Every structure is written in structure tokens, then in C-alpha cells.
CSV table of C-alpha atoms in Angstrom, one decimal:
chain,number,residue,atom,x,y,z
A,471,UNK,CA,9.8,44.2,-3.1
A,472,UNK,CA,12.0,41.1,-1.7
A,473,UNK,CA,10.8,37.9,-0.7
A,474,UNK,CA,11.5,36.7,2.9
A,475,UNK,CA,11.4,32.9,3.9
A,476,UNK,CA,8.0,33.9,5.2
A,477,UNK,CA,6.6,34.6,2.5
A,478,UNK,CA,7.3,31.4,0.7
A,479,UNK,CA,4.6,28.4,0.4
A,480,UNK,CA,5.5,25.6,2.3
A,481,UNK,CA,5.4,22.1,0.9
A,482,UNK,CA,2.1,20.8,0.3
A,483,UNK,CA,0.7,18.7,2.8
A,484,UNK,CA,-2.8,17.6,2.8
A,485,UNK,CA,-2.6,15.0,0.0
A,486,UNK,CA,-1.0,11.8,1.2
A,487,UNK,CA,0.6,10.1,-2.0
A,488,UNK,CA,0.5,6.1,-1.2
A,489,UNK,CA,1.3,5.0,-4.7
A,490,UNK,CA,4.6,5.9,-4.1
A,491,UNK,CA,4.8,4.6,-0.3
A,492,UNK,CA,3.1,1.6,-2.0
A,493,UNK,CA,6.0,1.5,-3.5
A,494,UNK,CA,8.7,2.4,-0.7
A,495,UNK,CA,7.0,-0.3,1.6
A,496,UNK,CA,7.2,-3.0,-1.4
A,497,UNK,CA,10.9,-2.2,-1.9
A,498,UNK,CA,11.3,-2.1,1.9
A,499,UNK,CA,9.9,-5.5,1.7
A,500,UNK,CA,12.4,-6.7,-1.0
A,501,UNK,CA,15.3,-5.3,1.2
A,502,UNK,CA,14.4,-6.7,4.1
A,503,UNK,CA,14.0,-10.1,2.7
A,504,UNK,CA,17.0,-9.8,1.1
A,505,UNK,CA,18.7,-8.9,4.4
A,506,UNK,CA,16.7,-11.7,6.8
A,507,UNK,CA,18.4,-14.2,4.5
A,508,UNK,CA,21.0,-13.9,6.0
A,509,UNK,CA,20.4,-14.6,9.7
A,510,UNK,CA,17.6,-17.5,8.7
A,511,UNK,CA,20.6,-19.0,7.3
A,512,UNK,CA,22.8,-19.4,9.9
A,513,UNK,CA,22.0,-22.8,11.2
A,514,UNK,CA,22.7,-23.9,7.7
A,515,UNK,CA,26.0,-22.2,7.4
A,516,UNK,CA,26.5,-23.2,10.9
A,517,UNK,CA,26.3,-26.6,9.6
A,518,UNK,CA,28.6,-25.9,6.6
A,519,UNK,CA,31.4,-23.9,7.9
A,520,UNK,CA,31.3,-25.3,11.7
A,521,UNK,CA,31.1,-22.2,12.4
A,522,UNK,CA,30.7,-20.9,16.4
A,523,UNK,CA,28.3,-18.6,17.8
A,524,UNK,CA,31.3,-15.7,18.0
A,525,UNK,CA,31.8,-16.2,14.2
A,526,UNK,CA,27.9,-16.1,13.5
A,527,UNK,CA,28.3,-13.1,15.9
A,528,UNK,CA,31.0,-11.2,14.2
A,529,UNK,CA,29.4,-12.4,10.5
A,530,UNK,CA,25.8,-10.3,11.6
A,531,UNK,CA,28.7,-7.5,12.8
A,532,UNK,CA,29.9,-7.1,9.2
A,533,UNK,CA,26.5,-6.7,7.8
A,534,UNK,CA,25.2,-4.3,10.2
A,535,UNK,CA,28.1,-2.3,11.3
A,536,UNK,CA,28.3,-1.3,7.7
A,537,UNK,CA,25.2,-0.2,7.4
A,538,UNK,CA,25.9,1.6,10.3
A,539,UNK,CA,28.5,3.9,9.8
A,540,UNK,CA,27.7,4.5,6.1
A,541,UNK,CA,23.7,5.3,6.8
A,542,UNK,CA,24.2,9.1,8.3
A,543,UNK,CA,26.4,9.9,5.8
A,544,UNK,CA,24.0,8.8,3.2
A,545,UNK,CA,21.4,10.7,4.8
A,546,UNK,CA,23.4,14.1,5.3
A,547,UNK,CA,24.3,13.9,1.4
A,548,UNK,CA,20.4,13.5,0.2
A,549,UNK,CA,19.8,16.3,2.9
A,550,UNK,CA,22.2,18.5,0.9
A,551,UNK,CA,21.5,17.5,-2.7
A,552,UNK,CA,18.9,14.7,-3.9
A,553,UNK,CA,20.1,11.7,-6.0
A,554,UNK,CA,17.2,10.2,-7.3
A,555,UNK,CA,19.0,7.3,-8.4
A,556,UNK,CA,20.8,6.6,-5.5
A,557,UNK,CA,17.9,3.9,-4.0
A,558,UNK,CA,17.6,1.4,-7.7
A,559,UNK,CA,22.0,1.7,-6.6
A,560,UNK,CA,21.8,0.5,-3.5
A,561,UNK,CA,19.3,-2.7,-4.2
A,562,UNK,CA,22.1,-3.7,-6.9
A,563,UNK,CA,24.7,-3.4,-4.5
A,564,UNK,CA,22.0,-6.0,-2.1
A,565,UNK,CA,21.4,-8.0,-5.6
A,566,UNK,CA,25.5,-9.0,-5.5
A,567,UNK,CA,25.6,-9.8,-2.2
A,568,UNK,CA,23.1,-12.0,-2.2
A,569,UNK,CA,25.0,-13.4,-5.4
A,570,UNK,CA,27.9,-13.6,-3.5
A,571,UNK,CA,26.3,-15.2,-0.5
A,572,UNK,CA,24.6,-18.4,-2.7
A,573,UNK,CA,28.1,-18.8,-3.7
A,574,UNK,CA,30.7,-18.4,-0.8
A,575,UNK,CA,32.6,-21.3,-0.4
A,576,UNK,CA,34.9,-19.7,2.7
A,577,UNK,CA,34.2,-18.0,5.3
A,578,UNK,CA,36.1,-14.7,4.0
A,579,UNK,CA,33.6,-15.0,1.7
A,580,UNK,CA,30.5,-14.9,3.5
A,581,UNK,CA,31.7,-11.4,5.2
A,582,UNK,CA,32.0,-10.1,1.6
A,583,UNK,CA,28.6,-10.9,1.1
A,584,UNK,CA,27.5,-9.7,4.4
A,585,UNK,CA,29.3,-6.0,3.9
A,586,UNK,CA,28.0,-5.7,0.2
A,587,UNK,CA,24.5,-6.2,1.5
A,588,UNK,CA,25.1,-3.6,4.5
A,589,UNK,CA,25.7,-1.0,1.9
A,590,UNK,CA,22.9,-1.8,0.0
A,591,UNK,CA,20.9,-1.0,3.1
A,592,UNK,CA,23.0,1.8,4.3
A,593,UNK,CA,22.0,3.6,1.0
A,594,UNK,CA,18.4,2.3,1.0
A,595,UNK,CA,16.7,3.3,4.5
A,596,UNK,CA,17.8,6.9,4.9
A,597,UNK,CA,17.0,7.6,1.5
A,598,UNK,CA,13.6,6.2,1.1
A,599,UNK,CA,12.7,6.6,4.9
A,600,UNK,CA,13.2,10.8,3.7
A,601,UNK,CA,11.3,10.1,1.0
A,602,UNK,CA,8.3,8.5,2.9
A,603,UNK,CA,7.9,11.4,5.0
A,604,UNK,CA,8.0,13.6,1.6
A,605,UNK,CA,5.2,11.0,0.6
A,606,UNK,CA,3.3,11.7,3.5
A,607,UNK,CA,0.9,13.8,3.5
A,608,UNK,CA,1.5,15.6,6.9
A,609,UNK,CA,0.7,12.1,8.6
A,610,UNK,CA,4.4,11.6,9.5
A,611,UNK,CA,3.7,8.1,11.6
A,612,UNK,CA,1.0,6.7,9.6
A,613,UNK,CA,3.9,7.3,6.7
A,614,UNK,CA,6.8,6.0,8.7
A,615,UNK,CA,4.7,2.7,9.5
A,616,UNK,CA,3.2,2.2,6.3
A,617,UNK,CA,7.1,2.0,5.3
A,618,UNK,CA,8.6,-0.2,8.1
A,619,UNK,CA,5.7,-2.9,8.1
A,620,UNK,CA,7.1,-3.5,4.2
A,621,UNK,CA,10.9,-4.3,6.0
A,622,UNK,CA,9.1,-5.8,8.6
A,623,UNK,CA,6.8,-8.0,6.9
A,624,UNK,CA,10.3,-8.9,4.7
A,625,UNK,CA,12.1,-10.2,7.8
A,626,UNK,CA,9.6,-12.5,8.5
A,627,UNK,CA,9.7,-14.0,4.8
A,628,UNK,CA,13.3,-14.3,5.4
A,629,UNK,CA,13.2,-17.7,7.7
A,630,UNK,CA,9.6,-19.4,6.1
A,631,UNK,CA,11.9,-18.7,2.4
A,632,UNK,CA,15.2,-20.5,4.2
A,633,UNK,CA,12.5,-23.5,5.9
A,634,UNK,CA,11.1,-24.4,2.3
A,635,UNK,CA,13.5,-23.4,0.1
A,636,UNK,CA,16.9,-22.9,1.3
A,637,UNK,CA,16.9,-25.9,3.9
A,638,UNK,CA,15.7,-28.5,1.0
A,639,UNK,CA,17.6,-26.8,-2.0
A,640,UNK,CA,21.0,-25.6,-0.5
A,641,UNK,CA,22.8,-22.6,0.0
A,642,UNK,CA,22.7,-21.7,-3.2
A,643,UNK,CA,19.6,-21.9,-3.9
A,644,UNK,CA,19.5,-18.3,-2.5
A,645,UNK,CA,21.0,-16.9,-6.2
A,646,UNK,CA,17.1,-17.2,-6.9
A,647,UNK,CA,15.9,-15.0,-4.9
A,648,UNK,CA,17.8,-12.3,-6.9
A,649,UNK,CA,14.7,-11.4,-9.4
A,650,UNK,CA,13.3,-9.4,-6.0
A,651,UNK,CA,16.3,-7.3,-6.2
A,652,UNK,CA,15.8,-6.5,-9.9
A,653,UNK,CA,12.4,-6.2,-9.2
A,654,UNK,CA,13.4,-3.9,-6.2
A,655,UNK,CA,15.5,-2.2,-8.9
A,656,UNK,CA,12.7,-1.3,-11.6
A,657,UNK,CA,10.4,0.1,-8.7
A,658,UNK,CA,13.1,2.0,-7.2
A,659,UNK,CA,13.5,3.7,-10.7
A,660,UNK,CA,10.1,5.1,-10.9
A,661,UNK,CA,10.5,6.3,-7.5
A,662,UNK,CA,13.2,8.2,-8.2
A,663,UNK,CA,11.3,9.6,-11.6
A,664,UNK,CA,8.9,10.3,-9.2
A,665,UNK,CA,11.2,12.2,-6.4
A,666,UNK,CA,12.5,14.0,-9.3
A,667,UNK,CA,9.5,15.7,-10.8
A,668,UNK,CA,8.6,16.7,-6.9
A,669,UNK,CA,11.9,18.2,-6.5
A,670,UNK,CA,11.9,20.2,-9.3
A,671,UNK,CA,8.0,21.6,-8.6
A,672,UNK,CA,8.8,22.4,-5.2
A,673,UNK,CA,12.2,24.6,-7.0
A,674,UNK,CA,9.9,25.9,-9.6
A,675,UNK,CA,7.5,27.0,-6.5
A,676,UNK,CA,9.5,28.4,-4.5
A,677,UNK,CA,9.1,26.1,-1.4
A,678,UNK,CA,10.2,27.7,1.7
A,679,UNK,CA,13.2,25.2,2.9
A,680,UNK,CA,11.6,23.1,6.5
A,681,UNK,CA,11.7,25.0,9.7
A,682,UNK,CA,14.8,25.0,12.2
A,683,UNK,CA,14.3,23.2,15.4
A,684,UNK,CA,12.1,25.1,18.2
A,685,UNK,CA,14.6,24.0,21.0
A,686,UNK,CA,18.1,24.7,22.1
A,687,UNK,CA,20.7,23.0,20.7
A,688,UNK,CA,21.9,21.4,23.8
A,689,UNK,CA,18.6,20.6,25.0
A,690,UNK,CA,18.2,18.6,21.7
A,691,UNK,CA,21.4,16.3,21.8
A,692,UNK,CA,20.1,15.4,25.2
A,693,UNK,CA,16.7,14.5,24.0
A,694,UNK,CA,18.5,12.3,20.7
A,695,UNK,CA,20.6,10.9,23.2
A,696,UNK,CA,17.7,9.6,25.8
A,697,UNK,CA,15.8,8.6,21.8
A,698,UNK,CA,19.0,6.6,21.5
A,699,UNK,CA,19.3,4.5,24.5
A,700,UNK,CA,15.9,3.9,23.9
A,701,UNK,CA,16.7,2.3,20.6
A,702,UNK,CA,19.6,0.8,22.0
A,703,UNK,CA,17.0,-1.2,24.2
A,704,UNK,CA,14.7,-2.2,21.6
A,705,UNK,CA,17.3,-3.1,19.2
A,706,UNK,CA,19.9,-5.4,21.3
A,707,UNK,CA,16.6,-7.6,22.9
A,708,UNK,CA,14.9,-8.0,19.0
A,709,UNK,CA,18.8,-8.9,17.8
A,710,UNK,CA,18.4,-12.0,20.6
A,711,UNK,CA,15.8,-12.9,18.6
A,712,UNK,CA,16.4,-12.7,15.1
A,713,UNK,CA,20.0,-14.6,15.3
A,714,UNK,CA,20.0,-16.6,18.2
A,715,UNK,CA,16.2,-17.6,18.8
A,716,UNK,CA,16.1,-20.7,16.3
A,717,UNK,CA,18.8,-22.0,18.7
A,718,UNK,CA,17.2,-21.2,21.9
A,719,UNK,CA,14.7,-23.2,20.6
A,720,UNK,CA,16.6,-26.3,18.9
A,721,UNK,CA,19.0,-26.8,22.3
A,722,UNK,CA,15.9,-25.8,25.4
A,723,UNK,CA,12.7,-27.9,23.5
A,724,UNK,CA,14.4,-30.1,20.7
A,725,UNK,CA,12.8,-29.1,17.6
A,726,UNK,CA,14.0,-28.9,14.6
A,727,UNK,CA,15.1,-26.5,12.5
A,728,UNK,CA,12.8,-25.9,10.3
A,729,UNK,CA,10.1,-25.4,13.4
A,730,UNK,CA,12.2,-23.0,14.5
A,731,UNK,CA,12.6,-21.4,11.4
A,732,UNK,CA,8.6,-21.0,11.4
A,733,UNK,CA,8.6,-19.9,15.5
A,734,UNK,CA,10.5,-17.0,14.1
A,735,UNK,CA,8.9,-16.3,11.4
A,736,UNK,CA,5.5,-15.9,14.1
A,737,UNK,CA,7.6,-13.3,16.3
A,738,UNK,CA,8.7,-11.7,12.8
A,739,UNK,CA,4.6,-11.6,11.8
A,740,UNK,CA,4.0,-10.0,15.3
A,741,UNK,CA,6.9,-7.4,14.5
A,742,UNK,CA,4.9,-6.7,11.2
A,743,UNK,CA,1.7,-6.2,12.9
A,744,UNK,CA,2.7,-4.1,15.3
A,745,UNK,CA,4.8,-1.5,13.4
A,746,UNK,CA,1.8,-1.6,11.0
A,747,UNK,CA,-0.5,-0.3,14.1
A,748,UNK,CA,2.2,1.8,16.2
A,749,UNK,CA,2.1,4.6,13.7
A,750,UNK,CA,-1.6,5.9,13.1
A,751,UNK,CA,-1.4,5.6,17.0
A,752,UNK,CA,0.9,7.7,17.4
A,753,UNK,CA,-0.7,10.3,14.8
A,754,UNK,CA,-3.8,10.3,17.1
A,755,UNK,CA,-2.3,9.8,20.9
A,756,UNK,CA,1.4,11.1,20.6
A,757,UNK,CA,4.5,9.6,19.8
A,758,UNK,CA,5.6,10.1,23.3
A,759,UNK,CA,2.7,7.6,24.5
A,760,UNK,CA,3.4,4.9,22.3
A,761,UNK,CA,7.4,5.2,23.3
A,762,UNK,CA,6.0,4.8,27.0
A,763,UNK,CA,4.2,1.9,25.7
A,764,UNK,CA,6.1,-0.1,23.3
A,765,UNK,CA,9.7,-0.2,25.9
A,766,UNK,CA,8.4,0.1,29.4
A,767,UNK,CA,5.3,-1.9,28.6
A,768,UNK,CA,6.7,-4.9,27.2
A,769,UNK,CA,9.1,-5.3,30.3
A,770,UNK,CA,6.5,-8.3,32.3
A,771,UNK,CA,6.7,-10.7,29.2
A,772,UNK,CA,10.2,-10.1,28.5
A,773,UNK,CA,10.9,-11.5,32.4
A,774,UNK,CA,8.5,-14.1,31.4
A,775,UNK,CA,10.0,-15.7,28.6
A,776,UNK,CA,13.4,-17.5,29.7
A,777,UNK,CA,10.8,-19.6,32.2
A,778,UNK,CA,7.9,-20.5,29.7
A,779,UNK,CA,7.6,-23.5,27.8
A,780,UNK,CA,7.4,-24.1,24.2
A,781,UNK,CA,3.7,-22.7,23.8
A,782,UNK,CA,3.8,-20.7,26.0
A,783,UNK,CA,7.6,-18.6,24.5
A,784,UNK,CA,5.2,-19.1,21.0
A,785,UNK,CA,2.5,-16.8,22.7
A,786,UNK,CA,4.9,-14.6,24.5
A,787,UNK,CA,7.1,-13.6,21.8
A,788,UNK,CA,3.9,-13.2,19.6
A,789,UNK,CA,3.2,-10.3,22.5
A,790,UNK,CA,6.4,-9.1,22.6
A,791,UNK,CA,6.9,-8.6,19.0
A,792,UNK,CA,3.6,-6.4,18.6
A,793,UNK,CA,4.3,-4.6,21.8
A,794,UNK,CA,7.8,-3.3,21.0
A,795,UNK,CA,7.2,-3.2,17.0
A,796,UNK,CA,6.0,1.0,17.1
A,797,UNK,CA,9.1,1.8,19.0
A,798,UNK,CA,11.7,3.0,16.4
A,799,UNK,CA,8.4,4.4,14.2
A,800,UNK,CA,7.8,6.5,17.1
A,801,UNK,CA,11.3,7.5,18.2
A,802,UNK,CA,12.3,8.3,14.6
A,803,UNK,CA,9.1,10.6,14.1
A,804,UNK,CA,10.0,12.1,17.3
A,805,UNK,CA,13.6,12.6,16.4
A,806,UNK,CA,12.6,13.9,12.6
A,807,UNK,CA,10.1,16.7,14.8
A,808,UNK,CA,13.4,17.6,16.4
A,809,UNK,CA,15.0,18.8,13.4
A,810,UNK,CA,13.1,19.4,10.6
A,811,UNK,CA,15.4,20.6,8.4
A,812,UNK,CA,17.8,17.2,8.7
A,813,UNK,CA,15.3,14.8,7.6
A,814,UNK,CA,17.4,12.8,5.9
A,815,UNK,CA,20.2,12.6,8.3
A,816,UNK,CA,18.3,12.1,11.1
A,817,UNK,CA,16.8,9.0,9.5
A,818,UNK,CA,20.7,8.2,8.5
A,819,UNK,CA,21.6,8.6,11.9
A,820,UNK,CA,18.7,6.2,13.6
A,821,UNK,CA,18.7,3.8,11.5
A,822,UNK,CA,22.4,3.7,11.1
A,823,UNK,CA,22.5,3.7,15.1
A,824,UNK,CA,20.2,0.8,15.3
A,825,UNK,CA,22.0,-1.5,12.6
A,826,UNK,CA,25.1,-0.7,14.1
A,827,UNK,CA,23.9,-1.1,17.6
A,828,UNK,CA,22.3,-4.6,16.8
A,829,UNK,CA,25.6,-5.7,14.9
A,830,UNK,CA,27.5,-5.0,18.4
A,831,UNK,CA,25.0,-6.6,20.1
A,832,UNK,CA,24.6,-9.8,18.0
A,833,UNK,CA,28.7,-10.3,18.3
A,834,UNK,CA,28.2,-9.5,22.3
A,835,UNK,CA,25.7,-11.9,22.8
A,836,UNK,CA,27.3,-14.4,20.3
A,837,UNK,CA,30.3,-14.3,22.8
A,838,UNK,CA,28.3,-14.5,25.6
A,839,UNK,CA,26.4,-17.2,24.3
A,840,UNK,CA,29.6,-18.8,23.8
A,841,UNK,CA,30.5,-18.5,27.4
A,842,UNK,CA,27.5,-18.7,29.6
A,843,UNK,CA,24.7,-20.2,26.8
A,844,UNK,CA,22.0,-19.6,25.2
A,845,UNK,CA,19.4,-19.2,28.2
A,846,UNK,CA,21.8,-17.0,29.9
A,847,UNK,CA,21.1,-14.3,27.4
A,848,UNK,CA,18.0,-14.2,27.6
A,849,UNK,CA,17.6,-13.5,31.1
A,850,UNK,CA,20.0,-11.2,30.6
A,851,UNK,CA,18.2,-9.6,27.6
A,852,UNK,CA,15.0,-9.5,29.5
A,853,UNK,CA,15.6,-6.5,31.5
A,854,UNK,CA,16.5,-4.1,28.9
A,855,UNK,CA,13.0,-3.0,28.1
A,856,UNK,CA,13.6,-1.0,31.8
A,857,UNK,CA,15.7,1.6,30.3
A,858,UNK,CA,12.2,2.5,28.8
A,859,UNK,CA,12.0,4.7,32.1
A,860,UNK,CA,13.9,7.3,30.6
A,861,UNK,CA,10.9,8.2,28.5
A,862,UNK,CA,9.4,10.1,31.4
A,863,UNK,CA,12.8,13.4,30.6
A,864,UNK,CA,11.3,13.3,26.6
A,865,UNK,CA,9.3,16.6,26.3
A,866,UNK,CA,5.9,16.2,25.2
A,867,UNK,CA,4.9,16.1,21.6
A,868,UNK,CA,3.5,19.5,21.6
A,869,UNK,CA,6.3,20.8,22.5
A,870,UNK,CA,7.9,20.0,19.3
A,871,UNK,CA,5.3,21.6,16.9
A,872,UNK,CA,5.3,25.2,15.5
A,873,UNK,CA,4.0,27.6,17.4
């Protein structure tokens, strides 16, 4: 008698194996300091190359719009066939740029090393973002976050590393910082070992492939489209943070650099913590809730911050960081429920999106900043959380699951 797809097992999912997310969220961790480097480091290179905000703008471009536009095709390829060595690659590819980046003496330079460690993370976050979900046990969010807080919690060791070691040592003083990425590059091989062994239990098994989405097809590149603007929101307002904050601070209160190298690292902390919370919240209350929550909600102390002082933007971008932290947790979950059968490319697609949207942005805002200043951007910025109304046309999460 034949076998339909229906009679296949599906995937195991009641065991939850956090050895290995362990060891996605350290590697995430690696990556992400890798990456932050970069962006704590431009008041240095400011300094070095005389460089202007549209150059620091077009510089954060090169890194992220390469990440960007490589990401989904990275995804769609693991989709089709799994290359377990594909993620201990892509941290090598991050080792050399960070190489190259203690050692740029031009600017031409610098953009090299920006692009080589863009496709370090173009290869890294679809990959290992599928594989967290594989890792997951069925708790999809908890997963996802259990990831992110490692890339979070990496982008906030970024600026204390450039304050107390960059800043006193020089530029390239950042070549030492290369033993992460060949740490990165040992875990990432057992991972893949791991991955491998999975795979081929899952052929040996049988495993009935995942599900095709429950709703139309039309009704579905709507819904990634609202899921997109949604990112686009979270992702330009955090990317007014991460590259131009230090010099909010330095040009409105007058500190120096290396306090506001530790400000950021504060609103990077509060990032950390609130991605590490977002997801089992959205496990027990809904992703769709916590989207409502982390955009719309974070729309009074966004309007807030352009007239605080200098305790007071401490405190309010502490808030604002935990508050809009779940977002892209949630809103990649969601988008992953969509279509379960693209995992891997819908991770490529998100994350690829929101690199690639943030690269525009830093560049926009770098011109902007050029023409109107610093403070002008962020009351721009402020209002973007309102596109966080568009939540309200997502279809609830139930809607989403098998019936």
C-alpha cells in the first residue's frame, strides 16, 4: 500500500534542544559584536578620515545593504538543500573584515571591510535563525528570542569594547578581537555536525515535509507586506540610534565620547532585555499582541525624547529599547506561521529586509543630518512608531495555525 504525506510523522516537537540554541545565541553574540564594531567606531574614524555624516551614512550602507540583498537568497538555498557548513563560512568571511577594518588606511578600504562583514551576516542570520526554529521545540518565540538576545546582547558589547579598548588602543586594536570569530568558527562547526545528524534522521524517518500555508496567496503578500512596513518602522528609528546617537549626545549635552559610547551601550542593554522577554510573551499571549505593543506602544516616549535632558533621554531610551526590542521576534514568528514550508527564506527575507532597510535609512538620515542636524532627526524619527496602526489588518494568530 502507498504512503501519502499524511501518513508521514512530522518532525518531533516536544523536546526543545538548548544546547545547540546555546550555541546559536553565543555565535549570534560573536556576530553581532563583530558587526557593532563597526558603528561604535565611527567617531574614531570620523576623527581619522574627516569623514562626514553622508560618508558614515553611505559606509553603514555598504555593510547593511549587503547583507541585504544576499540574505533571501541564502535562505531560499538552505530551504532547498542544507549546507551544514555554510554558518563556520560566513564568520570567516566576518573574521576578514574585521581584519581588514583594524587595517584600512583609506577610506576605499573601510567599505571593503564593511561589505566582507555584510556577507558574513548575510550567510549567518538566515541560516542559523532556520536552524533555531529546527532547535525549538515547538516554542517558535521563546526560540527566536533565545537567539536574538545573543545578537542583541553583542551590539551592546560593541560600543563598551570601542570605549575601553578601541578608543585607548587605536583602530587597530580591533585585529584582537578576531579570536571571537574563530571562536564563532569552532562552535559553528559542531552546529553544523549537529544539523547534519538531524537532517539525516529526519530522511531516514521519513518526516513529512512542513505544511503549505492555510491562506491565499494574495492574502499573504498583503499580510508580509503590512509585517514589512512594520519592520521598516522599528528598523529606521533603532538605526537613529545605533549610528548617530553618540553624536546627538556629544553636540546637544557635551559629553564625551566615551560617555556616549556607554549611553548606547544602556539603550543597546535595554534592546537585550527586551528581545529576551518579547518572545515567551508572545508564546503565551500571541504574537499579534506583542506587535501591537512593541510599535504602537512605544510611540509617547519616542515624542518625548528630542525634548528631554540628559537623564532623562538615559531613562527614555532605556524604555524605548525594551519596548520595541520583541518587535522583529514577533513579526518574523508571525511571518514564519505564514509559510511554513519557506522557513529559511522567510528568515532570509526579514532579516535581509531589515539590514537593507536600516542601511537606506542610516545613509538617509546621514544626509539629513547633514542638512537639517542631528536634533532634526530625531523629531523626525519620533513619529514612525505610528505606522504601528497597521497592526489592527494582521489576522489573528489563530488564524495561522492548523486546523
Amino acid at each position: 500500500m502507498s504512503t501519502t504525506t499524511q501518513d508521514l510523522p512530522t518532525a518531533p516537537e516536544t523536546r526543545t534542544a538548548y544546547l545547540v540554541l546555546g550555541a546559536l545565541s553565543l555565535c549570534h553574540m560573536l556576530n553581532d559584536t563583530i558587526q557593532s564594531l563597526l558603528p561604535a567606531l565611527y567617531p574614531v574614524l570620523q576623527a581619522n578620515y574627516a569623514l562626514s555624516f553622508t560618508q558614515i551614512g553611505l559606509l553603514h550602507f555598504a555593510f547593511q545593504g549587503t547583507a541585504s540583498v544576499l540574505q533571501p537568497a541564502v535562505g531560499f538555498a538552505t530551504d532547498r538543500r542544507p549546507r551544514f557548513r555554510l554558518l563556520a563560512l560566513g564568520m570567516g568571511l566576518s573574521l576578514a573584515g574585521l581584519v581588514t577594518l583594524a587595517f584600512a588606511h583609506a577610506y576605499g578600504v573601510l567599505l571593503l571591510a564593511a561589505v566582507s562583514i555584510g556577507l558574513g551576516s548575510a550567510i549567518f542570520h538566515p541560516d542559523a535563525s532556520r536552524l533555531a526554529r529546527l532547535a525549538s521545540g515547538g516554542r517558535y518565540g521563546t526560540a527566536q528570542s533565545f537567539f536574538q538576545v545573543g545578537g542583541n546582547a553583542g551590539s551592546a558589547i560593541g560600543p563598551l569594547l570601542a570605549a575601553f579598548v578601541v578608543l585607548p588602543f587605536g583602530q587597530s586594536s580591533v585585529a584582537w578581537f578576531s579570536v571571537l570569530a574563530l571562536l564563532g568558527m569552532i562552535v559553528l562547526w559542531k552546529v553544523g555536525s549537529w544539523a547534519r545528524a538531524r537532517h539525516r534522521e529526519r530522511v531516514a524517518a521519513r518526516v513529512a515535509p512542513a505544511r503549505n500555508p492555510l491562506l491565499p496567496r494574495r492574502r499573504i503578500l498583503v499580510i508580509i507586506g503590512i509585517l514589512a512596513l512594520l519592520v521598516f518602522s522599528k528598523y529606521v528609528y533603532v538605526v537613529s540610534l545605533t549610528s548617530f546617537y553618540t553624536f546627538y549626545l556629544i553636540e546637544t549635552f557635551g559629553v564625551s565620547v566615551r560617555e556616549s559610547q556607554l549611553l548606547l551601550f544602556v539603550f543597546l542593554g535595554a534592546v537585550a532585555l527586551g528581545t529576551f522577554v518579547g518572545g515567551p510573551i508572545g508564546d503565551r499571549i500571541g504574537r499579534k499582541a506583542v506587535i501591537w505593543v512593541s510599535i504602537l506602544g512605544v510611540l509617547p516616549f519616542t515624542l518625548a525624547l528630542p525634548h528631554a535632558n540628559l537623564l532623562w533621554t538615559a531613562i527614555l531610551t532605556f524604555v524605548i529599547g525594551v519596548v520595541i526590542a520583541s518587535a522583529f521576534s514577533a513579526i518574523l514568528v508571525y511571518a514564519q506561521q505564514l509559510v511554513p514550508n519557506r522557513i529559511g527564506l522567510i528568515s532570509g527575507l526579514f532579516f535581509g529586509f531589515a539590514f537593507g532597510i536600516a542601511g537606506i535609512g542610516a545613509a538617509a538620515l546621514g544626509i539629513l543630518a547633514d542638512w537639517k542636524g542631528i536634533a532634526f532627526v530625531y523629531r523626525l524619527c519620533a513619529w514612525l512608531p505610528l505606522i504601528g496602526l497597521l497592526t489592527v489588518f494582521l489576522p489573528p494568530d489563530n488564524a495561522l495555525k492548523s486546523r
